[in-house]
PDB file of C-alpha atoms in Angstrom:
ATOM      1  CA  UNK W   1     -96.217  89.090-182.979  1.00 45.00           C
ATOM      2  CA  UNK W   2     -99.875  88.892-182.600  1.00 46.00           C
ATOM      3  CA  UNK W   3     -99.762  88.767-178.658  1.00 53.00           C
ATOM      4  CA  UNK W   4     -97.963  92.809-178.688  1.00 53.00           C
ATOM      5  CA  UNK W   5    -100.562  93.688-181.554  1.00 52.00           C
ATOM      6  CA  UNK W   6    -103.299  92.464-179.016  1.00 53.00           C
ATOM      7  CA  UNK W   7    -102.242  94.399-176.147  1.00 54.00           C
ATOM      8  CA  UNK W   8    -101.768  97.527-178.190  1.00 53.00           C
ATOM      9  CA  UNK W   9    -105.338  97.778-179.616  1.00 54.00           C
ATOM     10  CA  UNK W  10    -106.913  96.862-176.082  1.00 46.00           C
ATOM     11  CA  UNK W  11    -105.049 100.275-175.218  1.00 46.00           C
ATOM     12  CA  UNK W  12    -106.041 101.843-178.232  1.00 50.00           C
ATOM     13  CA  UNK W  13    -109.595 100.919-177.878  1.00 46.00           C
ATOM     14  CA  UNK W  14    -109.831 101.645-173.764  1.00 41.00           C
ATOM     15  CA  UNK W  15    -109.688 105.884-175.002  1.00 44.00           C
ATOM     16  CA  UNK W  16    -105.716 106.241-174.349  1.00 55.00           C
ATOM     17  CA  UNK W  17    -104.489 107.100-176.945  1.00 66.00           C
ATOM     18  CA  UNK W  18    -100.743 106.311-177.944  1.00 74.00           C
ATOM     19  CA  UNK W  19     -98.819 109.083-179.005  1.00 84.00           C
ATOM     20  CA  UNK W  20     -97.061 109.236-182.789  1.00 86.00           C
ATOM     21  CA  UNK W  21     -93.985 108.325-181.361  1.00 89.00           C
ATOM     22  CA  UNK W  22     -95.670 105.995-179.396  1.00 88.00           C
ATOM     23  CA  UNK W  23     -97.056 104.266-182.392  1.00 85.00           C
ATOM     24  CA  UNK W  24     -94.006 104.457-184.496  1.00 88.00           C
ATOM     25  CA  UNK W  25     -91.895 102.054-181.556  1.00 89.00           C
ATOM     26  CA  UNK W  26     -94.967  99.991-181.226  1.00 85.00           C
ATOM     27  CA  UNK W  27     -94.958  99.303-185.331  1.00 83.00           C
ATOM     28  CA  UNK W  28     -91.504  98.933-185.206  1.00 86.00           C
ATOM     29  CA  UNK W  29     -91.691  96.042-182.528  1.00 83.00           C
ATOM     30  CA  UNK W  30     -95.138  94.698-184.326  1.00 77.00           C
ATOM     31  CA  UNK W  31     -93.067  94.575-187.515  1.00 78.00           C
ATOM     32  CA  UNK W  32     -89.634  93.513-185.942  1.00 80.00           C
ATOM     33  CA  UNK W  33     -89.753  91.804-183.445  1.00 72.00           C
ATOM     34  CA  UNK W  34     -86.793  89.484-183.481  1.00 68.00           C
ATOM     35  CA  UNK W  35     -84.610  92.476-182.877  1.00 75.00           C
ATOM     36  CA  UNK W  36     -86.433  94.757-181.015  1.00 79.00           C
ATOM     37  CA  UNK W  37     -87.423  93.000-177.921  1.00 74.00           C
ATOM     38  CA  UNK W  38     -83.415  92.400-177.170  1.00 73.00           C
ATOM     39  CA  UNK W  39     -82.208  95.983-178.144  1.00 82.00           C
ATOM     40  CA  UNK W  40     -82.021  98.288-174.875  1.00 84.00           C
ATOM     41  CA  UNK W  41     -84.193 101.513-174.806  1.00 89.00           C
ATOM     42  CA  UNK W  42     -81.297 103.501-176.405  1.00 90.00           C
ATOM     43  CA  UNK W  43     -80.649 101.090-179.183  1.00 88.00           C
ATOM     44  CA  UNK W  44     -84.619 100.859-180.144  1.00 91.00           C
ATOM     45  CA  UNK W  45     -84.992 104.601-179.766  1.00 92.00           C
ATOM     46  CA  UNK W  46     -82.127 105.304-182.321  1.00 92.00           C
ATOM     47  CA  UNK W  47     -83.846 102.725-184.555  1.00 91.00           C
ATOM     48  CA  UNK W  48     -87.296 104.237-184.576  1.00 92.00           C
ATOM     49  CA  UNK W  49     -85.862 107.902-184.716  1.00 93.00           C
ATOM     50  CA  UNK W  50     -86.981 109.055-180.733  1.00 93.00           C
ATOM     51  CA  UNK W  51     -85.383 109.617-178.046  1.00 93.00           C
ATOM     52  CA  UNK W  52     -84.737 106.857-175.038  1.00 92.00           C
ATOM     53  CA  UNK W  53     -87.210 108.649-172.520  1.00 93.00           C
ATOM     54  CA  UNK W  54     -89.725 108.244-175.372  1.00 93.00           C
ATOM     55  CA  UNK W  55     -89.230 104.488-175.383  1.00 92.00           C
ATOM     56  CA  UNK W  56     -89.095 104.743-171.403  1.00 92.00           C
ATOM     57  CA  UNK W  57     -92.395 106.615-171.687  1.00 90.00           C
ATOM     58  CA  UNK W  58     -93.987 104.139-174.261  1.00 89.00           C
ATOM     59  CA  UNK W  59     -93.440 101.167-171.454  1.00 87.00           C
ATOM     60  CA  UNK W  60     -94.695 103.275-168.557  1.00 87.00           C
ATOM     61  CA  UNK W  61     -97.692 103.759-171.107  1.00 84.00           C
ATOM     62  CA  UNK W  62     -98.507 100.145-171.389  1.00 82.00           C
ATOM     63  CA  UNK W  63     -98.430 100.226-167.655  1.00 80.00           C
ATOM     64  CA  UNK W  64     -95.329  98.200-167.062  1.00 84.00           C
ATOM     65  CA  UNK W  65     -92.755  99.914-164.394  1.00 86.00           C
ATOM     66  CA  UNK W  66     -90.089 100.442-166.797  1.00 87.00           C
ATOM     67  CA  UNK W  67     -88.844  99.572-170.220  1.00 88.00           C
ATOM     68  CA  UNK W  68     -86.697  96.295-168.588  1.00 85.00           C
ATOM     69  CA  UNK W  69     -90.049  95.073-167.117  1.00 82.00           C
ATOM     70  CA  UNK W  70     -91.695  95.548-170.787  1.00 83.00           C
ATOM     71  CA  UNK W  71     -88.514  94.153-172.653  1.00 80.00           C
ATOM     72  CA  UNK W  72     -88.692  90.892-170.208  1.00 75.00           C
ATOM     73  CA  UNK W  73     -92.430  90.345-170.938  1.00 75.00           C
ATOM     74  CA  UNK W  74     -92.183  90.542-174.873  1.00 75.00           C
ATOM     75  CA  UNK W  75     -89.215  88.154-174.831  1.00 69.00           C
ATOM     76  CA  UNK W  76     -90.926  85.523-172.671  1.00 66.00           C
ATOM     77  CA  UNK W  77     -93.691  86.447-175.633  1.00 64.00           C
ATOM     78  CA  UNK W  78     -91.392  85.419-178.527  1.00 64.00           C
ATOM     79  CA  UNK W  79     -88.530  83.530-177.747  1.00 59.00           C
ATOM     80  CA  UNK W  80     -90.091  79.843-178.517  1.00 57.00           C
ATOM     81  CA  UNK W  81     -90.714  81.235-181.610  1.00 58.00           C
ATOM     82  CA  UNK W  82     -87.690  82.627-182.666  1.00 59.00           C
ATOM     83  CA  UNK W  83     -85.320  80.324-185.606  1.00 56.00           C
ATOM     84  CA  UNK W  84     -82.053  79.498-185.516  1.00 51.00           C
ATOM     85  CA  UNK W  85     -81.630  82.304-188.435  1.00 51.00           C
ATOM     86  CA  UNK W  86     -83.537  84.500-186.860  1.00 57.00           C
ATOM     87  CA  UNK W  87     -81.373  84.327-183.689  1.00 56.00           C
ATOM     88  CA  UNK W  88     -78.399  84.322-185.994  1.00 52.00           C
ATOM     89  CA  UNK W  89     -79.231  87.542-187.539  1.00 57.00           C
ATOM     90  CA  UNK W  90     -79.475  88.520-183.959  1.00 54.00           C
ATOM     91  CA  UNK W  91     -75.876  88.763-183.320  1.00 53.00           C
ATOM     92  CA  UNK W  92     -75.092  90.066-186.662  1.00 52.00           C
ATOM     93  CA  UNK W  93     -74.426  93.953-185.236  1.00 62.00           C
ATOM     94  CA  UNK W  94     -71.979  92.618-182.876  1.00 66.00           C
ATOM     95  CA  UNK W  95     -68.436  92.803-183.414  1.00 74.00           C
ATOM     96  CA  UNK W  96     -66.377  89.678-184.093  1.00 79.00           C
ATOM     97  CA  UNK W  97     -63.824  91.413-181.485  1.00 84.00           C
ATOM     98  CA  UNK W  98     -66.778  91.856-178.937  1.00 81.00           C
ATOM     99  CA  UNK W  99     -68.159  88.549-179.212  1.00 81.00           C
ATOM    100  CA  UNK W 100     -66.229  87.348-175.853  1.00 87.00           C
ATOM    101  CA  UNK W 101     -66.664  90.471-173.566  1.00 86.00           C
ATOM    102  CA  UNK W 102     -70.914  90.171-174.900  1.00 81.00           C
ATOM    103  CA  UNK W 103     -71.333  86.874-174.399  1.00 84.00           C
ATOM    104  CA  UNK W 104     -69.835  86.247-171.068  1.00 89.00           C
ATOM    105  CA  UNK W 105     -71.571  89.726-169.733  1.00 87.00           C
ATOM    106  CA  UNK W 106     -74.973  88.137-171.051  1.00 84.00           C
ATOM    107  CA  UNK W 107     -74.060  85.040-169.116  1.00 90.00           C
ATOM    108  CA  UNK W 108     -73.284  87.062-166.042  1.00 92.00           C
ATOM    109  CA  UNK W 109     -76.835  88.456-166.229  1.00 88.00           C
ATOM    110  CA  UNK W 110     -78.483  85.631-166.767  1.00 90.00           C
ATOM    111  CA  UNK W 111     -76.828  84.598-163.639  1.00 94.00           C
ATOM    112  CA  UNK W 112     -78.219  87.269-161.726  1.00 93.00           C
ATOM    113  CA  UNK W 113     -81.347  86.977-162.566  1.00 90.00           C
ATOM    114  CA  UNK W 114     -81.413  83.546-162.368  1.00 94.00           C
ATOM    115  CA  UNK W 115     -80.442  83.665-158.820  1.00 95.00           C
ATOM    116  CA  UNK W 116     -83.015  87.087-157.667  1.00 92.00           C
ATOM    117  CA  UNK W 117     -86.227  85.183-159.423  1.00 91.00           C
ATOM    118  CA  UNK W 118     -84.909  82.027-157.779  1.00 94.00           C
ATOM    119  CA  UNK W 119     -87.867  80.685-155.376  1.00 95.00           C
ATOM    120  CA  UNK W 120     -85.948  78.788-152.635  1.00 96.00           C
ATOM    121  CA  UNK W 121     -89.277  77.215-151.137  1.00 97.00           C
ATOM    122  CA  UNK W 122     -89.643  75.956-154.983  1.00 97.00           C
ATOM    123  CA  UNK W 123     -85.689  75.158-155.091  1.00 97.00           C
ATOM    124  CA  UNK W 124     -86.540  72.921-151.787  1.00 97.00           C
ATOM    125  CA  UNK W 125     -89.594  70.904-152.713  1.00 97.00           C
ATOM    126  CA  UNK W 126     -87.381  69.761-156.585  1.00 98.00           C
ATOM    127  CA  UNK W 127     -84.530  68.510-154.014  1.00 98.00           C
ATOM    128  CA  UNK W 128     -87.119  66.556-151.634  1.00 97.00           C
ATOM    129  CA  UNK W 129     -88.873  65.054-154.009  1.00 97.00           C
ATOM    130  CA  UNK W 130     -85.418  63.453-155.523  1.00 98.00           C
ATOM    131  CA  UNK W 131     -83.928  62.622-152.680  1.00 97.00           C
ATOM    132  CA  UNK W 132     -87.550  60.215-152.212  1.00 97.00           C
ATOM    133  CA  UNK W 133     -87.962  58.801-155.342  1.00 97.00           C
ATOM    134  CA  UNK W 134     -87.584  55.681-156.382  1.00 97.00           C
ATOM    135  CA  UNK W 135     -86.371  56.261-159.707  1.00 98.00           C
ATOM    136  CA  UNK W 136     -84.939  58.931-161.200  1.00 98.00           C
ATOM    137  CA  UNK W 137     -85.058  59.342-165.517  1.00 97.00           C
ATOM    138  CA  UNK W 138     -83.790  63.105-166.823  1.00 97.00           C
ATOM    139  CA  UNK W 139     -84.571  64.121-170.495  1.00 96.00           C
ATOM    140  CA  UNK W 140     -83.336  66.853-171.931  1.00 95.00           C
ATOM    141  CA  UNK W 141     -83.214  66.780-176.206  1.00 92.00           C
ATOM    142  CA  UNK W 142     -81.150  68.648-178.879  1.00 87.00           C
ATOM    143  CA  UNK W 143     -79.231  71.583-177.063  1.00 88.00           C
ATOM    144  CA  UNK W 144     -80.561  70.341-173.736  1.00 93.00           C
ATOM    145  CA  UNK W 145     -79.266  67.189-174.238  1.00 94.00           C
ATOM    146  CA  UNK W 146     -75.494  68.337-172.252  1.00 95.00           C
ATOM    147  CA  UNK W 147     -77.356  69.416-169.454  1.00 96.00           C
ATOM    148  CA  UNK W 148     -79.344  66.236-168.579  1.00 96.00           C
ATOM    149  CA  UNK W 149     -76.306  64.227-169.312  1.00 96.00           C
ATOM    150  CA  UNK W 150     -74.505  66.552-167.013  1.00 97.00           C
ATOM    151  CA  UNK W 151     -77.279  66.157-164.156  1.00 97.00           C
ATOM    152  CA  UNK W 152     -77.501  62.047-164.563  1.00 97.00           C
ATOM    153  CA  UNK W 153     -73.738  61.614-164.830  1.00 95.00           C
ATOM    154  CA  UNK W 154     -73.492  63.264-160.954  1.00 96.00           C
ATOM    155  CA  UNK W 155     -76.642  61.750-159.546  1.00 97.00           C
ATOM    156  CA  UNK W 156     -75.646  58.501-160.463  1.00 95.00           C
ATOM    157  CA  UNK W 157     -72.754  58.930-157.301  1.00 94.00           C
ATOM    158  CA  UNK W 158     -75.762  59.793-155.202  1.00 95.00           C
ATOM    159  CA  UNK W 159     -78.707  57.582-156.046  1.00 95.00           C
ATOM    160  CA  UNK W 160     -79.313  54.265-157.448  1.00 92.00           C
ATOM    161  CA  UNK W 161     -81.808  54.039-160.244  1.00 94.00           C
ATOM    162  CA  UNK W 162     -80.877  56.807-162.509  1.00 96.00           C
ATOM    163  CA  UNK W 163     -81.825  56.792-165.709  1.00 95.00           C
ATOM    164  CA  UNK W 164     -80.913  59.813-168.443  1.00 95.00           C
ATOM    165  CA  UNK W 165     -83.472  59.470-170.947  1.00 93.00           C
ATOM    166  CA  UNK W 166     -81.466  60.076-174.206  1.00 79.00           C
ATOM    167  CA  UNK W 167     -82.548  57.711-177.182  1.00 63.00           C
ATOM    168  CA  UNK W 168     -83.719  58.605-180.403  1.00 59.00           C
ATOM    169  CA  UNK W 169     -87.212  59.778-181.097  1.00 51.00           C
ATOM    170  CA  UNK W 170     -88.390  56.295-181.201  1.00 55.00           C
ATOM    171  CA  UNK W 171     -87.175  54.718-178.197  1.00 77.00           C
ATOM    172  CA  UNK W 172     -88.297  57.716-175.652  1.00 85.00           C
ATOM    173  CA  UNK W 173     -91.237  55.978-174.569  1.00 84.00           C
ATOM    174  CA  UNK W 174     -89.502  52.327-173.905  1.00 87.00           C
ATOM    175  CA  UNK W 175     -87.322  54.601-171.763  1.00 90.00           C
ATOM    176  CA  UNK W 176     -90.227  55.350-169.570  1.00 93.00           C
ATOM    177  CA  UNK W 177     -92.614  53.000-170.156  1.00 91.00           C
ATOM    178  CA  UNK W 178     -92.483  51.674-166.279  1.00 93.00           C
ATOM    179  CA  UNK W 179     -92.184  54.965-165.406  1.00 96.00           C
ATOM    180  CA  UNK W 180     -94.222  54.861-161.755  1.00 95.00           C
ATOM    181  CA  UNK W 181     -95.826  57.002-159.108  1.00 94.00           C
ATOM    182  CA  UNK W 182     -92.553  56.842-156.844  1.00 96.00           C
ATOM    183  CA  UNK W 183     -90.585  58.056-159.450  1.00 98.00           C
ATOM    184  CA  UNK W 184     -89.515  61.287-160.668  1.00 98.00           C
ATOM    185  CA  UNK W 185     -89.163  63.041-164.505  1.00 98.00           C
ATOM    186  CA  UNK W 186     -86.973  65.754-164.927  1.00 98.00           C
ATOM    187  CA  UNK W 187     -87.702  67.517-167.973  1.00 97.00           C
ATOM    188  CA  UNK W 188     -84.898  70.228-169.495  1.00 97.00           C
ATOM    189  CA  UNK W 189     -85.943  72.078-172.417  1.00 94.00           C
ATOM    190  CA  UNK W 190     -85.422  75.661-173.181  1.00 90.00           C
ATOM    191  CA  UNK W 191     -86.532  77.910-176.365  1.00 83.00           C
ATOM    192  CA  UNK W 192     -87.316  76.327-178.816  1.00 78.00           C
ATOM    193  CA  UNK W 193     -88.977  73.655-176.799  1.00 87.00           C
ATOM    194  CA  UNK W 194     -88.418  69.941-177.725  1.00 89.00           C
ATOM    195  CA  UNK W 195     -92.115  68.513-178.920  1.00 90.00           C
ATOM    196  CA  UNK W 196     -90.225  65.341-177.900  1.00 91.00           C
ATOM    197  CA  UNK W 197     -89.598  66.909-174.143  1.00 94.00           C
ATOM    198  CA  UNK W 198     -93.375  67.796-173.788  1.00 94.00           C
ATOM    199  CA  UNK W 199     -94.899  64.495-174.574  1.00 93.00           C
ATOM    200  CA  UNK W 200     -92.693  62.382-172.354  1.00 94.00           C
ATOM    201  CA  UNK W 201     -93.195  64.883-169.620  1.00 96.00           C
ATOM    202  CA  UNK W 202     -97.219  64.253-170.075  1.00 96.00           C
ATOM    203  CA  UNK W 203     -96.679  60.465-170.876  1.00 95.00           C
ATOM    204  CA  UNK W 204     -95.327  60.686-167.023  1.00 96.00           C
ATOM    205  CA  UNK W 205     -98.360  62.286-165.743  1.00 95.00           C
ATOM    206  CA  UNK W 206    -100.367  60.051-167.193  1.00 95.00           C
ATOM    207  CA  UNK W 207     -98.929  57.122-165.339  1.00 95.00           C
ATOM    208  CA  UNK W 208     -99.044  59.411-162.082  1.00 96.00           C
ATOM    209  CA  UNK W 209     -95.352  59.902-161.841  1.00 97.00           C
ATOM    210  CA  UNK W 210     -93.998  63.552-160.382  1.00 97.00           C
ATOM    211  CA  UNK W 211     -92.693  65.579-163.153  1.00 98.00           C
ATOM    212  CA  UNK W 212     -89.885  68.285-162.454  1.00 98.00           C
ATOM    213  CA  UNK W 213     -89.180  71.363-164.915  1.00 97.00           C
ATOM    214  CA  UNK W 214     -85.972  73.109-165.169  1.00 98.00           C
ATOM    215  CA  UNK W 215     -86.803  75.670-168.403  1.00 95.00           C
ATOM    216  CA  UNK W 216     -86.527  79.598-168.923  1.00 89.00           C
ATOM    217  CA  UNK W 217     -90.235  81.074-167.173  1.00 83.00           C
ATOM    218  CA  UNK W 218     -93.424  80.823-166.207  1.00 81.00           C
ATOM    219  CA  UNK W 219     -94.719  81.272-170.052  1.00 76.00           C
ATOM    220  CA  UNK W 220     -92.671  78.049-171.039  1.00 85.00           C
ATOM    221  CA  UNK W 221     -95.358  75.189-171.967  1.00 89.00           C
ATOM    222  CA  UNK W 222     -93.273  72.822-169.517  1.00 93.00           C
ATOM    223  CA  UNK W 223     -94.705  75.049-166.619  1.00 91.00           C
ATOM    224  CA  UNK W 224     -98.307  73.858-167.487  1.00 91.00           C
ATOM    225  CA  UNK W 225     -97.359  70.152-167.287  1.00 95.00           C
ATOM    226  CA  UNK W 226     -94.596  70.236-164.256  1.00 96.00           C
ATOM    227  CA  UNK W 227     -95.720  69.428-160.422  1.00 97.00           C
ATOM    228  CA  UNK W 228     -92.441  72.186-159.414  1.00 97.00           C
ATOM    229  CA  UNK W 229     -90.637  74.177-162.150  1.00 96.00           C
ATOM    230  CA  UNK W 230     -87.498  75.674-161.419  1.00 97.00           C
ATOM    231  CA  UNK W 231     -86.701  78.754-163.788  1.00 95.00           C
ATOM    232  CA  UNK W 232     -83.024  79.808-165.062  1.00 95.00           C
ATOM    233  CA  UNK W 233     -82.387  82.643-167.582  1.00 90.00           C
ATOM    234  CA  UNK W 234     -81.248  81.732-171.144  1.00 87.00           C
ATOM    235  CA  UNK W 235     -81.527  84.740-173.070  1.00 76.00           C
ATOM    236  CA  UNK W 236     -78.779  84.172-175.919  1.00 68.00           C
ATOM    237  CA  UNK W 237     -76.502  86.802-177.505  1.00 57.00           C
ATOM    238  CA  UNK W 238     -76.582  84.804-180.829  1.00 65.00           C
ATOM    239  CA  UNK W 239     -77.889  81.253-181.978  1.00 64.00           C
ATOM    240  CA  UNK W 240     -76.005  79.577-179.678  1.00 75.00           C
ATOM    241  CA  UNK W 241     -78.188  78.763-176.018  1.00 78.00           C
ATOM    242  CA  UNK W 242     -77.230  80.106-173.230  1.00 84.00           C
ATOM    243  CA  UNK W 243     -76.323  77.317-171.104  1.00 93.00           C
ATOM    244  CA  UNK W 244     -74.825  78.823-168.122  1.00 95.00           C
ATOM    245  CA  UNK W 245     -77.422  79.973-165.642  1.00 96.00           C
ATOM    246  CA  UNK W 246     -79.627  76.071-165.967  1.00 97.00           C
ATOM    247  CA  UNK W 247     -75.736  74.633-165.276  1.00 97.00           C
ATOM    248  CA  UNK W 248     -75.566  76.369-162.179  1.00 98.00           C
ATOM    249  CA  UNK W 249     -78.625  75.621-160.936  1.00 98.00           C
ATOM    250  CA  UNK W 250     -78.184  71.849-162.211  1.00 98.00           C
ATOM    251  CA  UNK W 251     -75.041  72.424-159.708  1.00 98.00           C
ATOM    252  CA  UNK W 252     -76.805  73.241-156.628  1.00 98.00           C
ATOM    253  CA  UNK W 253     -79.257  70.680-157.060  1.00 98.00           C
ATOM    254  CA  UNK W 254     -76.603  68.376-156.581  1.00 97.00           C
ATOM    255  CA  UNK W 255     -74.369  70.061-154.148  1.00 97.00           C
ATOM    256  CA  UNK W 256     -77.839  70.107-151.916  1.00 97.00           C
ATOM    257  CA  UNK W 257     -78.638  66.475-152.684  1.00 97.00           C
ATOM    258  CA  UNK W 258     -74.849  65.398-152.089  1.00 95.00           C
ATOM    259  CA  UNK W 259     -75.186  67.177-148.538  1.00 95.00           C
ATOM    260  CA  UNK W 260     -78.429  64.998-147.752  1.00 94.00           C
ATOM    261  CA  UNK W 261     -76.477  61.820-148.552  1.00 90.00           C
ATOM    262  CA  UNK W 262     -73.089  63.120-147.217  1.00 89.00           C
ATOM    263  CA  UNK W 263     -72.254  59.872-145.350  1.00 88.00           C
ATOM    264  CA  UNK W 264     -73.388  57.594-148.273  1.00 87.00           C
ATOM    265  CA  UNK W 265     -71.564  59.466-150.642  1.00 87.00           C
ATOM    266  CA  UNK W 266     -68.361  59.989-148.958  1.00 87.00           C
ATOM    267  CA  UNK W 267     -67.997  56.149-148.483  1.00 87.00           C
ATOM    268  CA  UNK W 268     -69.138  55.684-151.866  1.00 87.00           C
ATOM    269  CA  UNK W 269     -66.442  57.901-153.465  1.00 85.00           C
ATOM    270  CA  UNK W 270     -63.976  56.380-150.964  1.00 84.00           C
ATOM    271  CA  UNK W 271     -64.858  53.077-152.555  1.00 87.00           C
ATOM    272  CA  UNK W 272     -64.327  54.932-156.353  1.00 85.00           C
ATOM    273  CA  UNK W 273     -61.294  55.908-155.405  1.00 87.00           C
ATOM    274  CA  UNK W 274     -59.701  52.710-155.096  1.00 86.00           C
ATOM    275  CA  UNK W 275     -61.305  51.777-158.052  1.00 88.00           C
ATOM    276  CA  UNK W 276     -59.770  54.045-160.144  1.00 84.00           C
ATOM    277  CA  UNK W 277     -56.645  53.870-158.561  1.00 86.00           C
ATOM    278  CA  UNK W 278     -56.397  50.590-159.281  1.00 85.00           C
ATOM    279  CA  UNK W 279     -57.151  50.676-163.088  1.00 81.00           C
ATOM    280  CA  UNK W 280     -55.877  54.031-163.830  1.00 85.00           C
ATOM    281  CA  UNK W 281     -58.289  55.941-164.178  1.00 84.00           C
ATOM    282  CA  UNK W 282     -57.216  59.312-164.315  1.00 85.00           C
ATOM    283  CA  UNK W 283     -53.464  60.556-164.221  1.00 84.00           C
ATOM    284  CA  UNK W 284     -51.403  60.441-161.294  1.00 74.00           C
ATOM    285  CA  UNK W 285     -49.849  63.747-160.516  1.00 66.00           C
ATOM    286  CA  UNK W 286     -46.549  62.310-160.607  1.00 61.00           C
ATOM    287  CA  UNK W 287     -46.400  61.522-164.283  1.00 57.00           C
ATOM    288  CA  UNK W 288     -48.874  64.561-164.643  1.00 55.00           C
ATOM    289  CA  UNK W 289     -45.506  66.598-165.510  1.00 55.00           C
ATOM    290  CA  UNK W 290     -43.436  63.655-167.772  1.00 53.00           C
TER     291      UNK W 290
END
């Protein structure tokens, strides 16, 4: 946790001084910091041994507005860097009986926040450049993987030319290799960020292609290499990934893009439908209830 260390001697050395219960939640964090930075004010107070307007105090201190502003900022700091076990022992003070009611409130708020920090103008520019490209590839790895198979199974009814990016390590770069200016990357990757994500996201670049980001801030290293990054909260409850917010943003993405090619597409899924009707594709409601 070298970044919170940093920030606490620059206060230390600019002559304000942190008080001793200042310095005992500011050790604590320093010295656990995989807990800390997701326990609220209350729970870090009781922890330390002060009281919650202490740890309220100790934010306002480091001269952020509140202790959610300062909470925010030191998970940004350290959640690519958190392990699986690490996250594990995470949810280890939560009740198995809770686990539900937790999970799908930390959901819900990453789907608020998701949709306040959402930049619309930002939003726009990702659904322009898609609905120009010539081709579209979509990589997303490990726990990402669901989400760019998601996003290429439904743009596949709207565009021609997608391509989800989804081989093993080895065969990434095939995937891309005529990877063009007219075309578009969309790289998914959330903490801990895929290596494997980053370097085909660069390898695009390089070959003058536009690069989209759909990851969890401005701190993520897919920011740095993106043309537009769209942001959507994933702070977990456990060592699972929170998946929910970068779904629903995945889902108006194509809602918007479906209503730019509403003509196309509604005579293209009139087409399907025959299709499937024909061989059977899903299950007639008739013999829905045999």
């Amino acid at each position: 946790m070298q970044d919170m260390q940093d920030v606490i001697d620059r206060l230390n050395h600019s002559g304000k001084r942190l008080s001793k219960g200042h310095r005992r939640i500011a050790q604590y964090i320093v010295d656990h910091y995989d807990k800390a930075v997701f326990m609220t004010a209350s729970r870090l107070g009781e922890s330390v041994g002060v009281s919650e307007s202490t740890v309220v105090r100790f934010a306002s201190a480091l001269g952020y507005e509140g202790y959610p502003q300062l909470q925010r900022a030191l998970q940004e700091l350290v959640s690519h860097r958190l392990t699986a076990n690490q996250r594990f022992e995470m949810a280890t003070d939560i009740r198995p009986d809770a686990a539900l009611s937790t999970v799908l409130k930390s959901d819900i708020q990453n789907l608020r926040e998701t949709m306040e920090e959402m930049d619309q103008k930002v939003f726009q520019q990702v659904v322009d450049r898609l609905l120009n490209a010539k081709h579209i590839y979509v990589m997303g790895m490990r726990s990402a993987a669901p989400l760019a198979q998601f996003m290429s199974y439904y743009l596949n009814y709207i565009f021609d030319g997608v391509h989800l990016v989804a081989s093993s390590v080895a065969d990434v770069y095939e995937e891309i290799a005529r990877i063009e200016s007219d075309d578009v990357l969309v790289g998914i990757s959330f903490p801990r960020y895929s290596t494997r994500t980053l370097e085909a996201m660069r390898f695009a670049k390089k070959h003058n292609a536009q690069v989209v980001a759909l990851t969890d801030g401005p701190m993520s290293p897919l920011n740095e290499i993106a043309d537009v990054c769209l942001t959507a909260r994933t702070d977990m409850a456990s060592f699972v990934d929170s998946l929910a917010a970068p779904l629903s943003v995945i889902n108006a993405l194509l809602v918007a893009l479906g209503l730019h090619r509403k003509e196309e597409l509604s005579q293209h899924f009139h087409q399907l439908e025959g299709i499937w009707d024909t061989y059977a594709i899903y299950l007639e409601e008739e013999n829905a209830h045999d």
